[in-house]
Tab-separated table of C-alpha atoms and ligand atoms in Angstrom:
chain	number	residue	atom	x	y	z
A	1	MET	CA	16.425	12.650	3.803
A	2	HIS	CA	13.943	10.451	1.565
A	3	ILE	CA	11.682	8.338	4.135
A	4	LEU	CA	11.803	5.479	1.211
A	5	GLU	CA	14.086	4.463	-1.671
A	6	GLY	CA	15.053	1.748	-4.301
A	7	GLU	CA	17.860	1.755	-6.188
A	8	ARG	CA	17.802	-0.600	-9.376
A	9	VAL	CA	15.311	-2.885	-7.534
A	10	THR	CA	15.337	-6.103	-9.564
A	11	LYS	CA	13.143	-9.499	-9.333
A	12	TYR	CA	12.860	-12.241	-11.593
A	13	PHE	CA	10.307	-15.161	-11.670
A	14	GLY	CA	11.883	-17.649	-13.411
A	15	GLY	CA	12.980	-15.956	-16.906
A	16	LEU	CA	10.656	-13.033	-16.344
A	17	ALA	CA	11.963	-9.740	-14.902
A	18	ALA	CA	8.806	-9.026	-12.905
A	19	VAL	CA	10.631	-5.625	-11.760
A	20	SER	CA	13.372	-4.530	-13.286
A	21	GLU	CA	16.026	-1.831	-12.327
A	22	VAL	CA	13.590	0.006	-10.687
A	23	SER	CA	14.759	3.118	-8.726
A	24	PHE	CA	12.552	5.139	-6.550
A	25	GLN	CA	12.430	7.776	-3.831
A	26	VAL	CA	9.429	8.728	-1.347
A	27	ASP	CA	9.677	11.882	0.578
A	28	PRO	CA	8.015	12.102	4.141
A	29	GLY	CA	4.587	13.320	4.158
A	30	GLU	CA	4.415	12.332	0.224
A	31	VAL	CA	1.401	10.327	-1.349
A	32	VAL	CA	3.056	8.436	-4.189
A	33	GLY	CA	0.643	6.786	-6.781
A	34	LEU	CA	1.883	3.542	-8.533
A	35	ILE	CA	0.184	3.022	-11.550
A	36	GLY	CA	0.454	0.333	-14.652
A	37	PRO	CA	-1.258	-2.539	-16.477
A	38	ASN	CA	-2.020	-5.628	-15.126
A	39	GLY	CA	1.025	-7.392	-14.396
A	40	ALA	CA	3.479	-4.601	-14.502
A	41	GLY	CA	5.129	-5.246	-11.191
A	42	LYS	CA	3.532	-3.144	-8.863
A	43	THR	CA	2.550	-5.501	-6.210
A	44	THR	CA	5.911	-7.516	-6.614
A	45	LEU	CA	7.432	-4.146	-5.932
A	46	PHE	CA	5.476	-3.722	-2.735
A	47	ASN	CA	6.134	-7.671	-2.074
A	48	LEU	CA	9.978	-6.428	-2.444
A	49	ILE	CA	9.714	-3.251	-0.024
A	50	SER	CA	7.836	-5.265	2.766
A	51	ALA	CA	10.054	-8.231	2.177
A	52	SER	CA	7.414	-10.857	1.603
A	53	LEU	CA	9.876	-11.208	-1.388
A	54	VAL	CA	13.538	-10.557	-1.630
A	55	PRO	CA	15.203	-8.902	-4.592
A	56	ASN	CA	17.561	-10.509	-7.114
A	57	SER	CA	19.557	-7.454	-7.148
A	58	GLY	CA	19.170	-3.601	-5.865
A	59	VAL	CA	19.080	-1.900	-2.680
A	60	ILE	CA	15.850	-1.060	-0.464
A	61	ARG	CA	16.371	1.818	2.159
A	62	PHE	CA	14.155	3.023	4.957
A	63	LYS	CA	14.811	6.239	6.323
A	64	GLY	CA	18.691	5.899	5.158
A	65	LYS	CA	18.863	2.223	6.453
A	66	ASN	CA	19.074	-0.600	4.233
A	67	ILE	CA	16.327	-3.071	4.721
A	68	THR	CA	17.344	-5.182	1.785
A	69	GLY	CA	16.712	-9.001	2.894
A	70	MET	CA	15.457	-8.036	6.620
A	71	ALA	CA	12.745	-10.158	7.794
A	72	PRO	CA	8.994	-8.918	6.987
A	73	TYR	CA	7.868	-8.686	10.807
A	74	HIS	CA	11.232	-6.627	11.370
A	75	ILE	CA	10.327	-4.003	8.446
A	76	CYS	CA	6.789	-3.939	10.017
A	77	ARG	CA	7.940	-2.928	13.477
A	78	MET	CA	10.395	-0.459	11.918
A	79	GLY	CA	7.325	1.101	10.625
A	80	ILE	CA	6.370	-0.087	7.029
A	81	GLY	CA	2.745	-1.272	7.247
A	82	ARG	CA	0.620	-2.536	3.928
A	83	THR	CA	-2.289	-3.926	3.049
A	84	PHE	CA	-2.688	-6.670	0.062
A	85	GLN	CA	-4.580	-6.562	-3.074
A	86	THR	CA	-6.264	-9.760	-2.476
A	87	VAL	CA	-7.486	-9.342	1.135
A	88	LYS	CA	-5.623	-11.360	3.784
A	89	ILE	CA	-7.898	-10.769	6.704
A	90	PHE	CA	-8.240	-13.487	9.191
A	91	PRO	CA	-11.931	-14.569	8.352
A	92	ASN	CA	-12.579	-16.564	11.521
A	93	LEU	CA	-11.385	-14.331	14.112
A	94	SER	CA	-13.667	-10.972	14.852
A	95	VAL	CA	-13.291	-7.677	13.230
A	96	MET	CA	-11.751	-6.471	16.609
A	97	GLU	CA	-9.254	-9.261	17.005
A	98	ASN	CA	-7.932	-8.861	13.226
A	99	VAL	CA	-7.091	-5.034	14.107
A	100	ARG	CA	-5.776	-6.050	17.724
A	101	ILE	CA	-3.245	-8.380	15.861
A	102	GLY	CA	-2.012	-5.812	13.833
A	103	ALA	CA	-1.657	-3.472	17.278
A	104	LEU	CA	0.102	-6.470	19.082
A	105	PHE	CA	2.260	-7.714	16.464
A	106	GLY	CA	3.333	-4.267	15.090
A	107	CYS	CA	4.752	-3.065	18.174
A	108	GLY	CA	6.513	-6.657	18.971
A	109	GLY	CA	4.486	-7.352	22.054
A	110	ARG	CA	5.294	-4.267	23.867
A	111	ILE	CA	1.598	-3.109	24.114
A	112	SER	CA	-0.636	-4.390	26.690
A	113	ALA	CA	-3.703	-6.275	25.842
A	114	THR	CA	-6.007	-3.521	26.933
A	115	GLU	CA	-4.140	-0.833	25.047
A	116	ALA	CA	-4.275	-2.918	21.866
A	117	THR	CA	-7.966	-2.975	22.408
A	118	ARG	CA	-8.538	0.516	23.033
A	119	LYS	CA	-6.093	1.331	19.883
A	120	ALA	CA	-8.251	-1.357	17.972
A	121	GLU	CA	-11.358	0.334	18.811
A	122	GLU	CA	-10.079	4.069	17.789
A	123	LEU	CA	-8.770	2.733	14.187
A	124	LEU	CA	-12.376	0.763	13.445
A	125	GLU	CA	-13.795	3.969	14.185
A	126	PHE	CA	-11.186	5.926	11.955
A	127	VAL	CA	-12.132	3.679	9.108
A	128	GLY	CA	-15.724	3.770	9.589
A	129	LEU	CA	-16.179	0.376	10.924
A	130	PRO	CA	-17.493	0.941	14.477
A	131	GLN	CA	-20.668	-1.057	14.795
A	132	VAL	CA	-19.417	-4.677	13.750
A	133	SER	CA	-16.297	-5.189	15.800
A	134	SER	CA	-17.372	-8.622	17.226
A	135	THR	CA	-18.472	-9.881	14.041
A	136	PRO	CA	-16.470	-12.408	11.961
A	137	ALA	CA	-14.052	-10.536	9.629
A	138	GLY	CA	-15.047	-13.091	7.035
A	139	SER	CA	-18.785	-12.185	7.250
A	140	LEU	CA	-18.171	-8.393	6.674
A	141	THR	CA	-18.757	-6.854	2.844
A	142	PHE	CA	-15.969	-6.752	0.534
A	143	ALA	CA	-15.841	-2.782	0.989
A	144	ASN	CA	-15.548	-3.446	4.726
A	145	GLN	CA	-12.906	-5.991	4.229
A	146	LYS	CA	-10.787	-3.411	2.669
A	147	LYS	CA	-11.215	-0.991	5.510
A	148	LEU	CA	-10.512	-3.678	8.002
A	149	GLU	CA	-6.967	-4.430	5.851
A	150	VAL	CA	-6.460	-0.432	6.352
A	151	ALA	CA	-7.110	-0.603	9.885
A	152	ARG	CA	-4.985	-3.724	10.430
A	153	ALA	CA	-2.246	-1.969	8.661
A	154	LEU	CA	-2.764	1.356	10.827
A	155	ALA	CA	-2.691	-0.589	14.056
A	156	THR	CA	1.200	-1.395	13.550
A	157	GLN	CA	1.677	2.512	13.434
A	158	PRO	CA	3.311	2.684	10.170
A	159	GLU	CA	5.358	5.659	9.194
A	160	VAL	CA	4.993	4.272	5.395
A	161	LEU	CA	1.987	2.857	4.215
A	162	LEU	CA	1.342	0.498	1.092
A	163	LEU	CA	-2.124	0.682	-0.229
A	164	ASP	CA	-2.448	-2.114	-2.792
A	165	GLU	CA	-5.449	-1.216	-4.664
A	166	ILE	CA	-8.184	-0.778	-1.864
A	167	MET	CA	-10.541	0.848	-4.063
A	168	ALA	CA	-10.863	-2.018	-6.344
A	169	GLY	CA	-14.325	-3.379	-6.700
A	170	LEU	CA	-15.710	-0.500	-4.599
A	171	ASN	CA	-19.071	1.324	-6.062
A	172	GLN	CA	-18.777	5.091	-6.732
A	173	THR	CA	-19.845	6.154	-2.965
A	174	GLU	CA	-17.617	3.701	-1.606
A	175	ILE	CA	-14.516	5.012	-3.618
A	176	GLY	CA	-15.578	8.538	-2.520
A	177	GLN	CA	-15.157	7.239	1.143
A	178	ALA	CA	-11.872	5.461	0.640
A	179	MET	CA	-10.640	8.706	-0.899
A	180	GLU	CA	-11.423	10.518	1.821
A	181	LEU	CA	-10.083	7.940	4.277
A	182	VAL	CA	-6.422	7.948	2.406
A	183	ASN	CA	-6.597	11.883	3.094
A	184	ARG	CA	-7.433	11.520	6.909
A	185	ILE	CA	-4.486	9.059	6.919
A	186	ARG	CA	-2.260	11.501	5.199
A	187	GLN	CA	-3.057	14.166	7.674
A	188	SER	CA	-2.044	11.811	10.504
A	189	GLY	CA	1.457	12.128	9.043
A	190	VAL	CA	1.567	9.013	7.376
A	191	THR	CA	3.582	8.764	4.207
A	192	ILE	CA	1.689	6.717	1.561
A	193	VAL	CA	2.355	5.094	-1.619
A	194	MET	CA	-0.669	3.716	-3.341
A	195	ILE	CA	-1.483	1.251	-6.276
A	196	GLU	CA	-4.727	2.157	-7.936
A	197	HIS	CA	-6.280	1.644	-10.852
A	198	VAL	CA	-8.846	4.524	-10.106
A	199	MET	CA	-7.651	7.358	-11.909
A	200	LYS	CA	-9.946	9.763	-10.379
A	201	ALA	CA	-8.347	8.904	-7.125
A	202	ILE	CA	-4.960	8.786	-8.071
A	203	MET	CA	-5.128	12.083	-10.039
A	204	ASN	CA	-7.037	13.790	-6.870
A	205	ILE	CA	-4.792	12.437	-3.992
A	206	CYS	CA	-1.439	11.900	-5.358
A	207	ASP	CA	1.317	14.217	-5.056
A	208	ARG	CA	3.130	12.374	-7.503
A	209	ILE	CA	2.760	9.085	-9.600
A	210	MET	CA	5.179	6.526	-11.002
A	211	VAL	CA	4.002	4.464	-13.764
A	212	LEU	CA	5.485	0.765	-14.212
A	213	HIS	CA	5.358	-1.430	-17.296
A	214	HIS	CA	6.639	-4.840	-18.023
A	215	GLY	CA	8.486	-4.261	-14.768
A	216	ARG	CA	10.447	-1.032	-15.564
A	217	LYS	CA	9.671	2.331	-14.425
A	218	ILE	CA	8.622	4.169	-17.808
A	219	ALA	CA	7.391	7.673	-16.321
A	220	GLU	CA	7.283	9.532	-13.031
A	221	GLY	CA	5.641	12.838	-12.628
A	222	THR	CA	2.849	14.896	-10.973
A	223	PRO	CA	-0.496	13.929	-11.701
A	224	SER	CA	-0.933	16.725	-14.368
A	225	GLU	CA	2.465	15.788	-16.022
A	226	ILE	CA	1.492	11.955	-15.981
A	227	ALA	CA	-2.073	12.712	-17.603
A	228	LYS	CA	-0.177	14.491	-20.401
A	229	SER	CA	2.282	11.865	-20.935
A	230	GLU	CA	2.113	10.424	-24.516
A	231	THR	CA	3.820	7.358	-23.613
A	232	VAL	CA	1.510	6.697	-20.570
A	233	ILE	CA	-1.722	7.614	-22.227
A	234	GLU	CA	-0.596	5.097	-25.002
A	235	ILE	CA	0.313	2.292	-22.806
A	236	TYR	CA	-1.957	2.681	-19.825
A	237	LEU	CA	-4.336	5.663	-19.640
A	238	GLY	CA	-5.975	4.762	-22.902
A	239	GLU	CA	-6.389	1.352	-21.935
A	240	ALA	CA	-7.796	2.325	-18.575
A	241	ASN	CA	-10.347	4.840	-19.949
A	242	ALA	CA	-11.381	2.485	-22.527
A	243	ALA	CA	-12.225	-0.123	-19.935
A	244	GLY	CA	-14.151	2.825	-18.225
B	1	LIG	N1	5.026	-15.248	-6.737
B	1	LIG	C1	5.213	-15.340	-8.053
B	1	LIG	N2	5.707	-16.324	-8.888
B	1	LIG	C2	5.823	-16.087	-10.141
B	1	LIG	N3	5.421	-15.071	-11.073
B	1	LIG	C3	4.774	-14.302	-10.293
B	1	LIG	C4	4.492	-13.873	-9.045
B	1	LIG	N4	4.143	-12.971	-8.351
B	1	LIG	C5	3.788	-12.388	-9.831
B	1	LIG	N5	4.338	-12.652	-10.502
B	1	LIG	C6	4.501	-12.297	-12.163
B	1	LIG	O1	5.332	-10.998	-11.927
B	1	LIG	C7	4.343	-10.064	-13.113
B	1	LIG	C8	3.883	-8.956	-12.117
B	1	LIG	O2	2.838	-9.326	-11.460
B	1	LIG	P1	2.553	-8.621	-10.163
B	1	LIG	O3	3.466	-7.617	-9.371
B	1	LIG	O4	1.155	-9.093	-9.393
B	1	LIG	O5	1.764	-7.053	-11.227
B	1	LIG	P2	0.775	-5.795	-10.605
B	1	LIG	O6	0.496	-5.903	-9.481
B	1	LIG	O7	1.316	-4.667	-11.545
B	1	LIG	O8	-0.548	-6.352	-11.711
B	1	LIG	C9	3.113	-10.911	-13.579
B	1	LIG	O9	3.831	-11.287	-14.935
B	1	LIG	C10	3.085	-11.982	-12.659
B	1	LIG	O10	2.386	-12.974	-12.923
B	2	LIG	MG1	-1.118	-5.788	-8.100
């Protein structure tokens, strides 16, 4: 059974079909890349899966269960975690508190305060943020705020993790660390869907890639198939390469 699937998922903003008739399947343990030019509908698709938005039509299933239209907190507790392209940390709370919130919220309050602290410490270590746990999250560097987003999402104990451009704005060293982090998350058994413009990361990490353009899925395949696809090169990879 697919762990996550969408069937002709469509979302309009006014007259604009931001996501149009997109069907997709993700299998347990996979890392799936979601690429496409800016405005292609990638983040909107994540918002639909995590229920920040409700689709106009189509169905989204998690482990075979129709989750379309469920409340976001419910989806989170069922096992779908996410990060945000524009980091949405709580800037005035400490780094530790940001992750504890994920642990407490994601489990519906069934975890003790001590247990949440222990788990947050473990996850801060896991993402590479151990020494700064009492610092206000807003004072972290951009790269570290991205790590914090990942730690908070992991604290909700997701089975599927949606990563929205966690490498955007990072330098080469930081990208290397982020790639290594994604690999460790996968090794821990979490299924990953990642939106990313960093082609090196997408091509190295992903088992499969889906390409969106103007809200439609225009291609899907292994990294080598996608790298060879003339449509994808024309629409996206050519542009990404030109942009460096
Ligand atoms: N909340 C919103 N209200 C209106 N339009 C939106 C909203 N979110 C996204 N859009 C539009 O939908 C399209 C897809 O956006 P988005 O999903 O953010 O693309 P991507 O993540 O691929 O860059 C864009 O044209 C964007 O302007
Ligand atoms: Mg986006």
